[in-house]
Amino acid sequence: MKNKWLISFLVVSMLVFLAGCGKSSSGTSGGESSVLNGGAGDKATELSYWTFVELHGQHFEKMLEKWNAANPDRQIKLNVTVMPYDDMHNKLSIAVQTGVGAPDIADIELGKFPDFLAGEPQLEPLNDVAEPFKGTVVQSQLDLYAKEGKIYGLSTHVGATVAFYNTEILDEAGVDYKSIVTWDDFKKAGIQVYEKTGKYMGTADTSAIWQASLLLAQQESDLTDADGKPQVNSPEMVRAMTMLKDLQDNNVISTIAGGQPDTEEAYGEYNSGNYAAAFMPLWQMSRYTNYMKDLSGKISIAPLPVLEKGMHRSYGGGGTGTVVTKTAKDIQLAKDFIAYAKLSLDANIEIWNTLGFDPINMSVWDMKEVTHNPENQFVKYFVNNPFDVLNEIKEEINLIKSTSASPTINNVLCTVTLNEIFEDGKDVQQALDDAQTQIEQELK
Amino acid sequence: MNTGTLRKILLFAFFSVLCLLILVPFYAVTIASFKPGEDLIRYGLNLRFDLSAMSFDNFVFLFTGEHAYFTWFFNSLLLTAVQVVLTLLVSATVAYGFSAYEFRGKNLLFVCVLLIMMVPFEILLLPLYTLTFNMGLMNSYSAIILPGVAGAATIFFFRQYLRGIPKEMIAAGRVDGANEYAIYARLILPVMKPSFAAMAILNGMNSWNNFLWPFMVLSDENKYTLPIGLKTLLTPYGNNYDLLIVGSFFSILPILVLFLGFQKYFIDGMTAGAVKG
Amino acid sequence: MIKNFLYSQKVAPYVFVLPFVLVFIIFWVYPLLSSFGMSFQKVTLGQEASFIGADNYTKLMGDTIFFKAVRNSAVYMILTLLILIPFPMLFAVLINSKAMWGREFFKSSFFFPALTSVVVAGTIFRLMFGEMEGSLINSLLGVFGVEPVKFLKGQTTGFVALVALASWRWMGVNMLYFLYGLKNIPDDYYEAASIDGASAFQRFTRITIPLLKPTTIYVLTISIYAGLAMFIESMMLWNGNNSPKNIGLTIVGYLYRQGIEKNNLGYAAAVGIVLLIITMVINLTQLALSGMFKKEEE
C-alpha cells in the first residue's frame, strides 16, 4: 500500500515539474541560453552566438536593438549561449573542425585564439567589414587576431593594465598610492601596509600571467621571440619573477584563493578587504562593480609601478575576438552585424557604458560626456575617473604577442611554474628553465 | 549495566558519529541553499546556521526565475525514462537468449559480456566521438542511449535471475504450440517482473547522474541534462551559485524520494553484480 | 520460408542475442580497433589522418606529464583500495552484529551519498575544501587552532580531498556488497566456532574474511577499474582539467586534455591504449592470483 501512495506522489510531483517547465523554458537567461529579440520582426534571421562572459551578451543585446531599428530589412534574432570558459572553447574547437554544431558567431579568448588559427582557419576573414573602421580603432588590436594579413576576430577592448588600489586600507596604513612610481616604492609601501594593518598589498598570481606579462612588457620583452618561439627563461622573465618573489618574501604580496584576482574566490577576498592592490587589465572594473560591491567608493585607479623610471607603464592584457564561423547561416549578415556591434563608434561607446571596458576606438577616450557621465555605474563606483589614467598612459600600452605557442606557454606557466615559484618556493631560474624545457617538449 | 548493553551503546554511538560525518555535506548544501550565492563566494561553504542571513529567495528564483533549470530537469527525466525502458527490454531479451538456449558461440559471447564490464568505457570516448560524428548523431539523445542499450551488468543480472526459472516452463510453452518469441514475451517476461525493479533503479541512477559522455555529445543547451546544466553554472563570470546550490539540492530530491520508497530494490540493484559466496 | 527459419529453435537464440552482438561490434569492437589504429596516426578531427608508426608511443614514453598522470591514477587507485575495502568490510560486520540498533537506518544513510551526481558531489567537496578560513574543513580545523590549509593546491592535501570524496560516495555501496556477502555465510559456522572457544577476532579472521573472498574480489575488481579510470571527480574538484602542478591530473584526464582540449586524437588514443593495457594487466593478474579462473572452470 505504501508503495502505491508513493508512486502516486511521484507522478503528481513529476506533473508539477512538467507544468513548471512549460512556463520557464520559453524565456531563459541567467540559466545559460536566451534568444534575444531586439525588436526584430517575424522575418528576422536567427543567429546563434556563443560566449563565455555573460556580460558580452548584454552588450550584444543593446547593439542588436540598434541594428534592427537601423536595418529593418536585415533584422536579426540572436540566440545567446553562455558556457564556462574551458567548455566553450573545447566545444567550439570541435564544432568548427568537424563543421557540425558550430554557432554562427562566437567569442574566442585571446589565449585560445591561436588554436583556432592553426592550419586552415575554419573562421571567416573579416577584412572587408573591418576596412571601413581602419584608422578609427587601434590597429594593433585588429592585428592581434589576424593571420597572414587576414583578420579573423574583432577585438573588444584594449585591456590597458592598471593598478587598482583600495584607498581605505592604504589610508589606514598611511600610504599614498600616488607616490608609488617604481616597484621599489611599491615594496616600501607594501611593507608599511603589512606592518600597520597585517594585510597584503597585492597578490602573487599563480593561475594567470597578467603580472608576468606586464613586467615583460615594461622591459620591452615578450614570452616568445621574434620567430614566435617560446622564451620563458629569458633574463627579463627571470628578473620579473625574482622581483615578485622578493615582494612575496617581504609580505608585500601573497598568493590568493583562486590564484589570481579574476576568480570568484579572489573576488571574495578582495571584497572582504584582505588585499590592497590588484594589477589587472581595465576590464577588471566590471568585476569590481559586479562582485565586490562593498568596495564601492574605495578603489582608485593608477598607472602601474615600473622597474625603472621611464619604462612604459601599461600593457594590453587579455581580450576576446568575436568571430564568424565558416558554417554560419548568413555569413555576410553575421559579419556586418559583428562589425557594427564591435567596431562602430556607437558600439565602442556602449562597450564602455555596459561593460566598463576601454574601447578600441580611442576617440571615445576623449569624449568627456561619455567617459565622465555621472550616471555611469563605473564612474560612480571608482574614486577617480579611469579615463584620466588611461589618457595619461595612452602612448605606453605595450603588447604581448599571441603566437601558436601561446596556449601551451600559458598552460605550463599557469598550472605548473607559477605554483612552483610562489607556492613551493622553487628557485626562479630553475622553475623557468624547467618550464622552457616542458613547453618545447609539448610543442614538438 | 551488562557488557551486552554497553556494546550496543558503543556500537550505536560509533555509527552515529560516522553517520553524522556522512551527512555533513548534505547539511552544508541544505544550509547554503537558503543563503545568497554571494555569501558562498565570500565566506565559503560552511556549517554556520544563521537565520538572519537565510531566506527562501533561492527557491523562489528556482521556481519563478528565468533560467533553463526545469528544461534540464525535464530532459534528464525524459532521457532517464527512455534509457531505462530500452535498456531493460533489450538486456532482458539478450539475457533470455543466453540462459534459455545452448548455441554455438554462446560461451565466447558471454565472455564478451564480462569483458565489457572490465574495459574502461573512457578509453573509447574519442573513437566513439568520431563514430557518433560520422553517423550524424552529434547532439542527439540516440548517441547517448545506443551504446548502453545492451548493458553488461544488466544482462549479467538478468541471466542470473533467469537461472532460477524452470526450463519446464519453456518446454510447456512449446507443447502448447507457442513460437520461441511468444514464449519469451508471454511466459517469461511476466515472471521476470520482480527483477526489473532492481535493474530499473540501477540503470535509472546511472542515467540520472551520467555526465561525461552526454557532456561530450550534447552541444545545444536546450538538450542539456541536469548534471551538464549544473556544470555550466560554474562559470566564474556568471556568479550563478544561487541557482547552482539550490539546483544541486533539488536534483538530489527526486532520487531521494525514490530511494526512501524503494530501498530494497536499490540495494538489490547495487549488489546485482556481486558474486555469490 | 523466412518465417520458419527465424522461428526455428536453432535461430531464435541468435535473434535474442543479436542486439548485444550489434552493440558490442559497433560500440566496443569497432571503437577499440579504431582507437588502436588511431594511436599509430596523426589525427585531427575533420582532417585527413596520416600514419606515423609508433611515434605517439615513443613520445608518450618521454612525456613527464603523462607519467605524472599515471602516477596520480595509480596512487588514487591504491588509496581507494586501502580505504574502501577494509573499512566497509569492518563496518558491514559490525552493522550486521546482533547487537546493532537502527541497522536499516544506518545502512540507508551510508548508502545515500552514492545517489548524488559526481557533478554535485564534486562541487560540494570543492567548496568544502576551499582554502578560505571560512570554508567548512578549514573552519573545523580552526576550532583546533590549525591554520587554514590550501587543500587543492598541494599534492598530498589535494589527494586528501579526492580520496575523501571517493570514500564519502562509495563507503556505503561497498558496505552493501559486503553485507550481501555476509548474508551467504551460514550462522552455523560462527556457532560452531564459538563452541570451540574462538574469540570474536578469530572468528573474523578465520571465518568472515575467507568466506567473503568472492565479494572482496568483486569489490577489488571494480575498484581497480574505477580507480584507474577516474576523471570527473578530479575535474569537478578542481573546476576544470587543469589543476595546479597537475596534482589532480589522471590518465583519462590526460586523454581528455590531448583529445578534446588539444584536438590531438592520435596521441590521446595512444594514452587510451596504454590505460587499457594497464587495467587489463592489473585486473587479470589480480584475478589469476586470487584463483578466480580456476573457480570458473569447475
PDB file of C-alpha atoms in Angstrom, chain A residues 2-3 6-7 9-10 14 17-18 20-21 24-25 27-34 50 52-54 79-85 87 91 94 98-101 262-265 267-268 271-272 287 290-291 293-294, chain B residues 38 41-43 61 63 65-74 77 129 133 138 214-222 224 228-229 231-241 243 250 254 257-258 260-262 265:
ATOM      1  CA  LYS A   2       2.778   2.337   0.991  1.00  0.00           C
ATOM      2  CA  ASN A   3       4.346   1.940  -2.439  1.00  0.00           C
ATOM      3  CA  LEU A   6       4.493   6.821  -3.095  1.00  0.00           C
ATOM      4  CA  ILE A   7       4.070   6.198  -6.789  1.00  0.00           C
ATOM      5  CA  PHE A   9       3.008  11.096  -5.078  1.00  0.00           C
ATOM      6  CA  LEU A  10       5.829  10.804  -7.572  1.00  0.00           C
ATOM      7  CA  MET A  14       6.517  14.999 -11.825  1.00  0.00           C
ATOM      8  CA  PHE A  17       7.633  19.802 -12.589  1.00  0.00           C
ATOM      9  CA  LEU A  18       6.452  19.423 -16.139  1.00  0.00           C
ATOM     10  CA  GLY A  20       6.771  24.261 -14.304  1.00  0.00           C
ATOM     11  CA  CYS A  21       8.907  23.584 -17.362  1.00  0.00           C
ATOM     12  CA  SER A  24      10.108  28.565 -17.646  1.00  0.00           C
ATOM     13  CA  SER A  25      11.569  27.136 -20.808  1.00  0.00           C
ATOM     14  CA  GLY A  27      12.302  32.725 -21.958  1.00  0.00           C
ATOM     15  CA  THR A  28      15.534  31.585 -20.435  1.00  0.00           C
ATOM     16  CA  SER A  29      18.505  33.619 -19.418  1.00  0.00           C
ATOM     17  CA  GLY A  30      20.839  33.597 -16.465  1.00  0.00           C
ATOM     18  CA  GLY A  31      20.392  29.866 -16.853  1.00  0.00           C
ATOM     19  CA  GLU A  32      22.575  29.958 -19.910  1.00  0.00           C
ATOM     20  CA  SER A  33      20.654  30.320 -23.094  1.00  0.00           C
ATOM     21  CA  SER A  34      18.370  33.010 -24.332  1.00  0.00           C
ATOM     22  CA  TRP A  50      28.418  31.542 -28.010  1.00  0.00           C
ATOM     23  CA  PHE A  52      31.929  32.668 -22.014  1.00  0.00           C
ATOM     24  CA  VAL A  53      31.150  36.048 -20.480  1.00  0.00           C
ATOM     25  CA  GLU A  54      27.552  36.731 -19.637  1.00  0.00           C
ATOM     26  CA  ASN A  79      20.379  33.090 -29.707  1.00  0.00           C
ATOM     27  CA  VAL A  80      22.951  33.591 -26.956  1.00  0.00           C
ATOM     28  CA  THR A  81      24.596  30.689 -25.149  1.00  0.00           C
ATOM     29  CA  VAL A  82      26.887  31.282 -22.197  1.00  0.00           C
ATOM     30  CA  MET A  83      29.209  28.420 -21.294  1.00  0.00           C
ATOM     31  CA  PRO A  84      32.126  28.056 -18.901  1.00  0.00           C
ATOM     32  CA  TYR A  85      35.428  29.180 -20.381  1.00  0.00           C
ATOM     33  CA  ASP A  87      33.903  24.041 -22.124  1.00  0.00           C
ATOM     34  CA  LYS A  91      33.173  22.595 -27.838  1.00  0.00           C
ATOM     35  CA  ILE A  94      35.441  20.554 -32.052  1.00  0.00           C
ATOM     36  CA  THR A  98      34.069  18.983 -37.722  1.00  0.00           C
ATOM     37  CA  GLY A  99      31.766  21.553 -39.247  1.00  0.00           C
ATOM     38  CA  VAL A 100      28.915  20.334 -37.061  1.00  0.00           C
ATOM     39  CA  GLY A 101      27.102  22.204 -34.334  1.00  0.00           C
ATOM     40  CA  ASP A 262      39.957  37.494 -11.562  1.00  0.00           C
ATOM     41  CA  THR A 263      38.408  34.448  -9.875  1.00  0.00           C
ATOM     42  CA  GLU A 264      35.347  34.116  -7.688  1.00  0.00           C
ATOM     43  CA  GLU A 265      37.377  33.153  -4.618  1.00  0.00           C
ATOM     44  CA  TYR A 267      36.504  38.498  -5.501  1.00  0.00           C
ATOM     45  CA  GLY A 268      35.508  37.345  -2.036  1.00  0.00           C
ATOM     46  CA  ASN A 271      35.588  42.306  -1.148  1.00  0.00           C
ATOM     47  CA  SER A 272      36.441  41.446   2.438  1.00  0.00           C
ATOM     48  CA  ARG A 287      34.358  42.563 -11.713  1.00  0.00           C
ATOM     49  CA  ASN A 290      29.544  43.175 -10.102  1.00  0.00           C
ATOM     50  CA  TYR A 291      31.211  41.090  -7.454  1.00  0.00           C
ATOM     51  CA  LYS A 293      30.076  45.781  -4.093  1.00  0.00           C
ATOM     52  CA  ASP A 294      31.421  46.530  -0.611  1.00  0.00           C
TER      53      ASP A 294
ATOM     54  CA  GLU B  38      27.447  35.867  -2.691  1.00  0.00           C
ATOM     55  CA  ILE B  41      31.936  33.101  -2.537  1.00  0.00           C
ATOM     56  CA  ARG B  42      32.842  35.314   0.332  1.00  0.00           C
ATOM     57  CA  TYR B  43      32.781  33.029   3.327  1.00  0.00           C
ATOM     58  CA  PHE B  61      14.251  32.020  -8.003  1.00  0.00           C
ATOM     59  CA  PHE B  63      10.650  28.127  -9.355  1.00  0.00           C
ATOM     60  CA  GLY B  65      13.225  32.829 -12.172  1.00  0.00           C
ATOM     61  CA  GLU B  66      14.161  32.918 -15.813  1.00  0.00           C
ATOM     62  CA  HIS B  67      16.526  30.036 -16.299  1.00  0.00           C
ATOM     63  CA  ALA B  68      16.692  26.678 -18.013  1.00  0.00           C
ATOM     64  CA  TYR B  69      16.792  24.543 -14.874  1.00  0.00           C
ATOM     65  CA  PHE B  70      13.489  22.808 -15.458  1.00  0.00           C
ATOM     66  CA  THR B  71      14.262  22.278 -19.123  1.00  0.00           C
ATOM     67  CA  TRP B  72      17.325  20.346 -17.983  1.00  0.00           C
ATOM     68  CA  PHE B  73      15.322  18.639 -15.291  1.00  0.00           C
ATOM     69  CA  PHE B  74      12.718  17.536 -17.801  1.00  0.00           C
ATOM     70  CA  LEU B  77      13.717  12.828 -16.634  1.00  0.00           C
ATOM     71  CA  TYR B 129      33.081  10.547 -30.547  1.00  0.00           C
ATOM     72  CA  PHE B 133      30.071  12.342 -35.567  1.00  0.00           C
ATOM     73  CA  MET B 138      26.016  14.546 -32.633  1.00  0.00           C
ATOM     74  CA  PRO B 214      26.380  13.229 -22.674  1.00  0.00           C
ATOM     75  CA  PHE B 215      28.561  16.240 -21.939  1.00  0.00           C
ATOM     76  CA  MET B 216      30.697  15.470 -24.967  1.00  0.00           C
ATOM     77  CA  VAL B 217      27.817  14.691 -27.277  1.00  0.00           C
ATOM     78  CA  LEU B 218      25.361  17.452 -26.458  1.00  0.00           C
ATOM     79  CA  SER B 219      26.103  20.997 -27.529  1.00  0.00           C
ATOM     80  CA  ASP B 220      22.642  22.539 -27.611  1.00  0.00           C
ATOM     81  CA  GLU B 221      21.836  23.831 -24.143  1.00  0.00           C
ATOM     82  CA  ASN B 222      18.164  23.107 -24.685  1.00  0.00           C
ATOM     83  CA  TYR B 224      21.339  19.512 -21.711  1.00  0.00           C
ATOM     84  CA  ILE B 228      25.607  19.159 -17.598  1.00  0.00           C
ATOM     85  CA  GLY B 229      23.363  22.114 -16.996  1.00  0.00           C
ATOM     86  CA  LYS B 231      28.094  22.338 -14.544  1.00  0.00           C
ATOM     87  CA  THR B 232      27.503  25.208 -16.959  1.00  0.00           C
ATOM     88  CA  LEU B 233      26.551  27.314 -13.966  1.00  0.00           C
ATOM     89  CA  LEU B 234      30.131  27.044 -12.742  1.00  0.00           C
ATOM     90  CA  THR B 235      31.404  29.931 -14.810  1.00  0.00           C
ATOM     91  CA  PRO B 236      33.490  32.468 -12.948  1.00  0.00           C
ATOM     92  CA  TYR B 237      31.747  35.241 -14.836  1.00  0.00           C
ATOM     93  CA  GLY B 238      28.173  34.237 -14.224  1.00  0.00           C
ATOM     94  CA  ASN B 239      28.085  34.133 -10.445  1.00  0.00           C
ATOM     95  CA  ASN B 240      25.355  31.537 -10.593  1.00  0.00           C
ATOM     96  CA  TYR B 241      25.834  29.936  -7.223  1.00  0.00           C
ATOM     97  CA  LEU B 243      20.919  28.525  -8.797  1.00  0.00           C
ATOM     98  CA  PHE B 250      16.800  19.959  -5.683  1.00  0.00           C
ATOM     99  CA  PRO B 254      13.661  13.016  -6.650  1.00  0.00           C
ATOM    100  CA  VAL B 257      12.176  10.130  -2.630  1.00  0.00           C
ATOM    101  CA  LEU B 258      12.580   7.124  -4.906  1.00  0.00           C
ATOM    102  CA  LEU B 260      13.159   6.003   0.512  1.00  0.00           C
ATOM    103  CA  GLY B 261      10.259   4.324  -1.257  1.00  0.00           C
ATOM    104  CA  PHE B 262      12.130   1.501  -2.949  1.00  0.00           C
ATOM    105  CA  TYR B 265      15.366  -2.603  -4.842  1.00  0.00           C
TER     106      TYR B 265
END
